[in-house]
XYZ file of N, CA and C in Angstrom:
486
model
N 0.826 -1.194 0.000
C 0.000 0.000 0.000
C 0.869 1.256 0.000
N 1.733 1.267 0.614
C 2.384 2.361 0.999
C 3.710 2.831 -0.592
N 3.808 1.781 -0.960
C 4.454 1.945 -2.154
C 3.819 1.925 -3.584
N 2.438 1.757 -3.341
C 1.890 1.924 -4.601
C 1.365 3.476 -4.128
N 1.231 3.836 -3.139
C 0.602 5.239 -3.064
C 1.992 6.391 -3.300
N 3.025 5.923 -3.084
C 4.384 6.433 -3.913
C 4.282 7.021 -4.982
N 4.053 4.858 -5.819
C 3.836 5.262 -7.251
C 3.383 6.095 -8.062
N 2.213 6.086 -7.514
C 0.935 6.463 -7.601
C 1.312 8.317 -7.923
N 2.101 9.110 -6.573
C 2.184 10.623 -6.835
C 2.958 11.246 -7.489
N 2.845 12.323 -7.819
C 3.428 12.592 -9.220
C 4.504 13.776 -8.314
N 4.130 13.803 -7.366
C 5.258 15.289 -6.637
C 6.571 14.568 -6.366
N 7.634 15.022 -6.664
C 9.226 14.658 -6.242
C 9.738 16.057 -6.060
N 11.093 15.959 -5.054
C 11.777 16.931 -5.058
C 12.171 17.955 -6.164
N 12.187 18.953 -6.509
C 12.969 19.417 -7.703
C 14.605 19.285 -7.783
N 15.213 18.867 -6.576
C 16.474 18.192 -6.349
C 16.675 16.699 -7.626
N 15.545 16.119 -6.948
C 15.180 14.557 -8.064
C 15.320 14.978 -9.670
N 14.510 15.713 -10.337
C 14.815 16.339 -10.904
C 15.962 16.240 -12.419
N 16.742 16.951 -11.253
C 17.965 17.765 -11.773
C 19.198 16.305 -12.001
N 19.268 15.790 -10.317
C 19.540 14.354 -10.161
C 19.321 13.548 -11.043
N 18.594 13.209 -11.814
C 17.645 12.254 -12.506
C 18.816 12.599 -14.002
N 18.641 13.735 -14.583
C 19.031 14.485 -15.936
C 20.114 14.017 -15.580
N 21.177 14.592 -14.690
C 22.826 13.729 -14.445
C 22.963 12.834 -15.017
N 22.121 11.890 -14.134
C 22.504 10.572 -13.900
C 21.978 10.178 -15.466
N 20.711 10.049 -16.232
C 20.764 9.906 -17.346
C 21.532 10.174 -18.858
N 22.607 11.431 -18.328
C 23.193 11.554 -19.205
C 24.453 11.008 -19.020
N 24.693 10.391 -18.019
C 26.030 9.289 -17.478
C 25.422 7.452 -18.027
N 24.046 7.900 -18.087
C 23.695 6.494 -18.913
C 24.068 6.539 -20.460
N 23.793 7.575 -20.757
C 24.226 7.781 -22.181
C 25.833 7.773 -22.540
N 26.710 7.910 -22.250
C 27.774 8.283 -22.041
C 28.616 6.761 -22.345
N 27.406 5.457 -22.101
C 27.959 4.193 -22.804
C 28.969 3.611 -21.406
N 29.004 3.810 -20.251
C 30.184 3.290 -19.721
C 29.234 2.921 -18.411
N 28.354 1.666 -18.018
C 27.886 1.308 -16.888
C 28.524 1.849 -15.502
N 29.785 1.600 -15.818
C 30.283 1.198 -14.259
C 30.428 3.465 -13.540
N 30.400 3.758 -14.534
C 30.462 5.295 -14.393
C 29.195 5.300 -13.955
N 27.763 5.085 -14.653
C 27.096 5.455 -14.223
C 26.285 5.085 -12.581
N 26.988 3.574 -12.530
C 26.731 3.106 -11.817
C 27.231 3.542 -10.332
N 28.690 4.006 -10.497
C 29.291 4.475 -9.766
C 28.766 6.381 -9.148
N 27.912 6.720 -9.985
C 27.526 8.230 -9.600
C 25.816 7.708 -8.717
N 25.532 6.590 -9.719
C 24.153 6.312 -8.692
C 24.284 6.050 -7.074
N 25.116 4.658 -7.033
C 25.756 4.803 -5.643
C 26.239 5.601 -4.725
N 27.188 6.449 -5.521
C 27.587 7.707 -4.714
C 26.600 8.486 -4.057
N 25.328 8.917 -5.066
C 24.432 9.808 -4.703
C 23.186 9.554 -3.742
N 23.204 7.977 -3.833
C 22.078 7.462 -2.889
C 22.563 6.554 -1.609
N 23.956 6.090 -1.855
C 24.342 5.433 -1.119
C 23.658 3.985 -0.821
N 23.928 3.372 -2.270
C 23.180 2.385 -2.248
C 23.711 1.449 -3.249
N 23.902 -0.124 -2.947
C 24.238 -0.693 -4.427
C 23.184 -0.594 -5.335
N 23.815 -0.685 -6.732
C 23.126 -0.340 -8.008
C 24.011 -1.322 -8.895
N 22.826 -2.030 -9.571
C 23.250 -3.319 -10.019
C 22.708 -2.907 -11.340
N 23.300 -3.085 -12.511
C 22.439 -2.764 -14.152
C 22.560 -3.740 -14.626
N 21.703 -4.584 -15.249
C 21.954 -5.734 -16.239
C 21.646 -5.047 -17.770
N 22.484 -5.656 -18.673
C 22.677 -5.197 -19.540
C 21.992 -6.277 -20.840
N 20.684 -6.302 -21.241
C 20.025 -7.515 -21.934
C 20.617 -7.928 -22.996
N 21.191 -6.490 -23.889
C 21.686 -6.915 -24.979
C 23.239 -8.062 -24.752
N 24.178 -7.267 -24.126
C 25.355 -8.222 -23.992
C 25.378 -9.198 -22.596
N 24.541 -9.104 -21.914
C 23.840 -10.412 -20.810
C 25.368 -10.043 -20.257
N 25.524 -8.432 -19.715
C 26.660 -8.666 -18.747
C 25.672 -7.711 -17.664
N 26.521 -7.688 -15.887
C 26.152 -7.486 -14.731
C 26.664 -6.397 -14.397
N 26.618 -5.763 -13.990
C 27.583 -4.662 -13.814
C 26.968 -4.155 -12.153
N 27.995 -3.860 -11.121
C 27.385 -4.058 -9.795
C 28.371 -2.421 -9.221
N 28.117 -2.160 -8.795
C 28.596 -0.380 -8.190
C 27.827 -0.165 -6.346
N 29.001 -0.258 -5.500
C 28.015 0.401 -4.532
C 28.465 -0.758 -3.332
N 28.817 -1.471 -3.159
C 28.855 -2.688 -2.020
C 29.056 -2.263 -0.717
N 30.121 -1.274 -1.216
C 30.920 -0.857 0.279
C 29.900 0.243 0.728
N 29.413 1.579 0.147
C 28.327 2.392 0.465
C 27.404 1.792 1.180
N 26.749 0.450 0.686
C 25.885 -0.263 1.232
C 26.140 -0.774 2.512
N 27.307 -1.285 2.709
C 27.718 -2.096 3.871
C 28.238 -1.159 5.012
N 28.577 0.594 4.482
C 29.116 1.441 5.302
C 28.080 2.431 6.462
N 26.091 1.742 5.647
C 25.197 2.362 6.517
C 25.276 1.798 7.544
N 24.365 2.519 8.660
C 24.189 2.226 10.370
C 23.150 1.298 10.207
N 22.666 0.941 9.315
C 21.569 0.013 9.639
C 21.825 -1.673 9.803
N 23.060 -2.331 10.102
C 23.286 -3.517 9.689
C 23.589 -3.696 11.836
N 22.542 -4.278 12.284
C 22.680 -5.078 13.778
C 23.793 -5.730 13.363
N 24.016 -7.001 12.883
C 24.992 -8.130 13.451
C 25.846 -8.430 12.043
N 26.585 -9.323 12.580
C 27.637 -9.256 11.445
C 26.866 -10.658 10.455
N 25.617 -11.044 11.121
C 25.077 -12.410 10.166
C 24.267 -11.290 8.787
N 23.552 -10.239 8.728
C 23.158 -9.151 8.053
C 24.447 -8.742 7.165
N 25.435 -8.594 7.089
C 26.380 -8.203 6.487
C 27.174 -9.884 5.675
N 27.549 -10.579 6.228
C 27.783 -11.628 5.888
C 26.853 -12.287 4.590
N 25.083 -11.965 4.450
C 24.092 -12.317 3.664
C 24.196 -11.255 2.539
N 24.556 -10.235 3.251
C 24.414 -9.573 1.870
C 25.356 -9.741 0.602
N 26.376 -9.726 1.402
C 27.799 -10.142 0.434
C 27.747 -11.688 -0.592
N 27.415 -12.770 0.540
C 26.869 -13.602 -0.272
C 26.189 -13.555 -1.402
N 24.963 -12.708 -1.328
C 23.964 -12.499 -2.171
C 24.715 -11.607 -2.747
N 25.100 -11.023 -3.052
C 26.169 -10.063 -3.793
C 27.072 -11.257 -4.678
N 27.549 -11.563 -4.448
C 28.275 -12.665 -5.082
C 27.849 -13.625 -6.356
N 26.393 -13.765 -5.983
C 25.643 -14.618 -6.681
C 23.954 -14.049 -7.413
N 24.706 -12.911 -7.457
C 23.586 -11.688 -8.154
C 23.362 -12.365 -9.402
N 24.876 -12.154 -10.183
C 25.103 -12.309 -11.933
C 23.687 -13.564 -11.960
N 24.141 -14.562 -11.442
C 22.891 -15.608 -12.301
C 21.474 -15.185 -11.965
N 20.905 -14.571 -10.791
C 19.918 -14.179 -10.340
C 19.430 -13.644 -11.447
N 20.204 -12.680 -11.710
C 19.693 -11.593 -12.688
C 18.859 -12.139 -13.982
N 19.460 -13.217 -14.378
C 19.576 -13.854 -15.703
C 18.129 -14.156 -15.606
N 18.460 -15.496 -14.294
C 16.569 -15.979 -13.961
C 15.525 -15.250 -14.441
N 15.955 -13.841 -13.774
C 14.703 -12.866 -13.256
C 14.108 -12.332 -14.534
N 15.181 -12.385 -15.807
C 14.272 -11.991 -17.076
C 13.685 -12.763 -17.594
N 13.717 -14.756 -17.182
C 12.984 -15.799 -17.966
C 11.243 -15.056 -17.328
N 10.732 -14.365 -16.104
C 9.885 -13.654 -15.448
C 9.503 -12.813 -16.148
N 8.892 -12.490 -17.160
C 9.069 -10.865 -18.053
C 8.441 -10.251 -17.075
N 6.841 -9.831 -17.782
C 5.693 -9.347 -16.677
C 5.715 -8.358 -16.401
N 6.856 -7.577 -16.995
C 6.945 -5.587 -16.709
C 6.030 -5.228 -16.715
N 5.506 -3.947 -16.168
C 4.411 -3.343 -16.169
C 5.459 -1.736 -16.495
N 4.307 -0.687 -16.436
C 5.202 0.419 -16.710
C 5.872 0.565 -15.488
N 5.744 0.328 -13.964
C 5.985 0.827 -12.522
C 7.135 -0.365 -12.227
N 8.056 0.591 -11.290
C 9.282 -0.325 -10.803
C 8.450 -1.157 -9.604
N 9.110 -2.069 -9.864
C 8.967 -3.470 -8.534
C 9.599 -3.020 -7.437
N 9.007 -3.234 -6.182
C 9.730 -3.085 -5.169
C 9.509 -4.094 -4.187
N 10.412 -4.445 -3.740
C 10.731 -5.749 -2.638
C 11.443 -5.539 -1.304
N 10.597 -5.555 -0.352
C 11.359 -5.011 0.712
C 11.318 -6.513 1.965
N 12.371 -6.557 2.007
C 12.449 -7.730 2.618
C 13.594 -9.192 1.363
N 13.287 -10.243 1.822
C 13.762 -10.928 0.237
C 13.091 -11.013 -1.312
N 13.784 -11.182 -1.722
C 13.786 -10.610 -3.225
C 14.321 -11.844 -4.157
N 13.494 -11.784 -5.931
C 14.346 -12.979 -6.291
C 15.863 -12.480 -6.357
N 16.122 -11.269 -6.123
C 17.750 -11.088 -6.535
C 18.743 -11.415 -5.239
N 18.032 -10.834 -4.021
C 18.768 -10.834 -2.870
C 18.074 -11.774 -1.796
N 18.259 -12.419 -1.396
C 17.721 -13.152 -0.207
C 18.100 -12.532 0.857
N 18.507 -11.925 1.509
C 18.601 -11.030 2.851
C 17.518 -10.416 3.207
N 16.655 -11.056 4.178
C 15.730 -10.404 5.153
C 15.701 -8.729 5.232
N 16.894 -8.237 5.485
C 17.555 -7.115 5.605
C 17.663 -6.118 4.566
N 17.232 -6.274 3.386
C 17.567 -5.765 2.294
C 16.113 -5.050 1.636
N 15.938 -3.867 0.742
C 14.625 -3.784 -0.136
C 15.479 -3.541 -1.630
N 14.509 -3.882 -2.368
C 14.980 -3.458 -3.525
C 14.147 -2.995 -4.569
N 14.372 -2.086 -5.300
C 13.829 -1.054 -6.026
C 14.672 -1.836 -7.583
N 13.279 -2.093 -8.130
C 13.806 -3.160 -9.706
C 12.909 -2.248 -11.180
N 13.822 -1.824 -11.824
C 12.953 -1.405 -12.721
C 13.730 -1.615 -14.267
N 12.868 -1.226 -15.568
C 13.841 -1.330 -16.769
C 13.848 0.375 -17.692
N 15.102 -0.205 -17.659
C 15.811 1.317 -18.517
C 15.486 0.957 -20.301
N 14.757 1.548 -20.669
C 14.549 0.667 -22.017
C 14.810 2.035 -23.330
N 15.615 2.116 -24.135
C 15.689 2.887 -25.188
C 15.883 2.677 -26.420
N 15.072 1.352 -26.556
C 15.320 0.556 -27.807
C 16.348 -0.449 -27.690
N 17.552 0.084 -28.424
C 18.554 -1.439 -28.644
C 19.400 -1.443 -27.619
N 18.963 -0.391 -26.435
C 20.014 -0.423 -25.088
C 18.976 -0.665 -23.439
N 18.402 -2.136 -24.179
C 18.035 -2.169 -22.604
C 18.690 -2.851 -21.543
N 18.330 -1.973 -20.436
C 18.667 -2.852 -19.255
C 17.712 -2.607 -18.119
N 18.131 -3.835 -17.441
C 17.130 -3.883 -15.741
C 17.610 -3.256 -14.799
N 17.957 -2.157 -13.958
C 18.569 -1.619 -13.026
C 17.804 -1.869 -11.765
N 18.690 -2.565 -10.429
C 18.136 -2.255 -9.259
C 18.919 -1.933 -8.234
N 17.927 -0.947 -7.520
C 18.805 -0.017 -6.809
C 18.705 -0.796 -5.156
N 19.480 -1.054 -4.246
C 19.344 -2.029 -3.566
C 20.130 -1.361 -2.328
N 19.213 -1.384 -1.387
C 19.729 -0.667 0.205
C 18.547 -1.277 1.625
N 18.650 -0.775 2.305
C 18.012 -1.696 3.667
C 16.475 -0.795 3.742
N 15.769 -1.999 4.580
C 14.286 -1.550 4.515
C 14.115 -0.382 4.873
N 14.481 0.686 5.513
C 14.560 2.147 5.577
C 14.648 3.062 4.665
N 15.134 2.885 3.294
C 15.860 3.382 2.684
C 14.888 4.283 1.585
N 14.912 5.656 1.598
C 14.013 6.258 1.727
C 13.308 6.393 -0.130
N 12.352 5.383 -0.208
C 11.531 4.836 -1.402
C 11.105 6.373 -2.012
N 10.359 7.137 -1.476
C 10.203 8.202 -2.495
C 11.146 8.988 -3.491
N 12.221 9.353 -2.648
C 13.149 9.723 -3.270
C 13.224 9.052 -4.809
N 14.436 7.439 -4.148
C 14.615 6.317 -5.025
C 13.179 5.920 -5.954
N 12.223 5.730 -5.709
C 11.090 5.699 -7.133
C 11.031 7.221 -8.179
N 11.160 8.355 -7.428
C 11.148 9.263 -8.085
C 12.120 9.417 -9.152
N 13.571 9.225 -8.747
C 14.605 9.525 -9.273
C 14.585 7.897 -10.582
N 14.214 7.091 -10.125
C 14.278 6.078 -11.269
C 13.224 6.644 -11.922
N 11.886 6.964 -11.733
C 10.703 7.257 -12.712
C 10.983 8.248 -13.786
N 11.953 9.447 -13.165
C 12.906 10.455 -13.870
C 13.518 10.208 -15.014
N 14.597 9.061 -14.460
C 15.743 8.901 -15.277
C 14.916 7.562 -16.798
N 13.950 6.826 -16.179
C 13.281 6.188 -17.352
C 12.622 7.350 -18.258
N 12.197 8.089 -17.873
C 11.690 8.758 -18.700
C 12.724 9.748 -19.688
N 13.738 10.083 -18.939
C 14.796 10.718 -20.165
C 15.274 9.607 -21.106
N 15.602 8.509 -20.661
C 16.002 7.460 -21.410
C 14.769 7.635 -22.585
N 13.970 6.995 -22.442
C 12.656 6.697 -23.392
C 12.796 7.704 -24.653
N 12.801 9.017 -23.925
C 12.781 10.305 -25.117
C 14.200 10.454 -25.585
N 14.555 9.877 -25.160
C 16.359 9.642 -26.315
C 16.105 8.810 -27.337
């Protein structure tokens, strides 16, 4: 409920915005791990892009992730890394699933990508014709969803009109 009523509003920061245009034109720019690397930076969050056409993974963000206050015990940190590890095939699975709708997936709790209790994840597709990919943005159940839906709803939409 609480994340479809997200979806659902059309108000975001004008920060998001501006954010959004960046970061989309670092998608354009052809070099994942750049862009991947400014998403993380800015949200503090791993950001994982699968890339459909060349079925490669591209992962940015581990340590950001692992450097929040939100991780109690070292069994929470230990799962994530795991699941970090064993993303690449996840990923693969998760497109035999099509079922897109226009709205990003969100999973808070386990996920087909991450199994960590501890974890939400924000799953959506970057699509601009012959350059799609699945991006998910991946940080702990706190992790503040309006923002992160806004700023992906943003950046799909500059993609699209490219």
């Amino acid at each position: 409920f609480f994340i479809d009523k997200i979806q659902e509003s059309q108000e975001f920061d004008k920060n998001v915005d501006k954010l959004a245009s960046n970061l989309a034109e670092k998608f354009f720019e052809g070099n994942p791990d750049n862009f991947l690397d400014s998403v993380s930076d800015e949200l503090n969050l791993l950001g994982v892009l699968y890339n459909v056409l060349e079925k490669n993974v591209y992962k940015r963000g581990l340590c950001e992730l692992l450097e929040r206050d939100e991780w109690d015990e070292l069994g929470d940190v230990v799962g994530i890394v795991r699941d970090f590890e064993g993303i690449d095939k996840r990923f693969a699975a998760l497109l035999k699933n099509d079922g897109w709708g226009n709205d990003a997936k969100v999973f808070i709790g386990g996920s087909p990508l991450m199994k960590s209790d501890s974890l939400s994840i924000i799953l959506d597709k970057l699509d601009n014709g012959p350059n799609e990919c699945l991006i998910a943005l991946i940080g702990p159940k706190r992790m503040d969803y309006k923002t992160n839906l806004g700023l992906l709803k943003r950046i799909k939409e500059y993609v699209r009109r490219k």
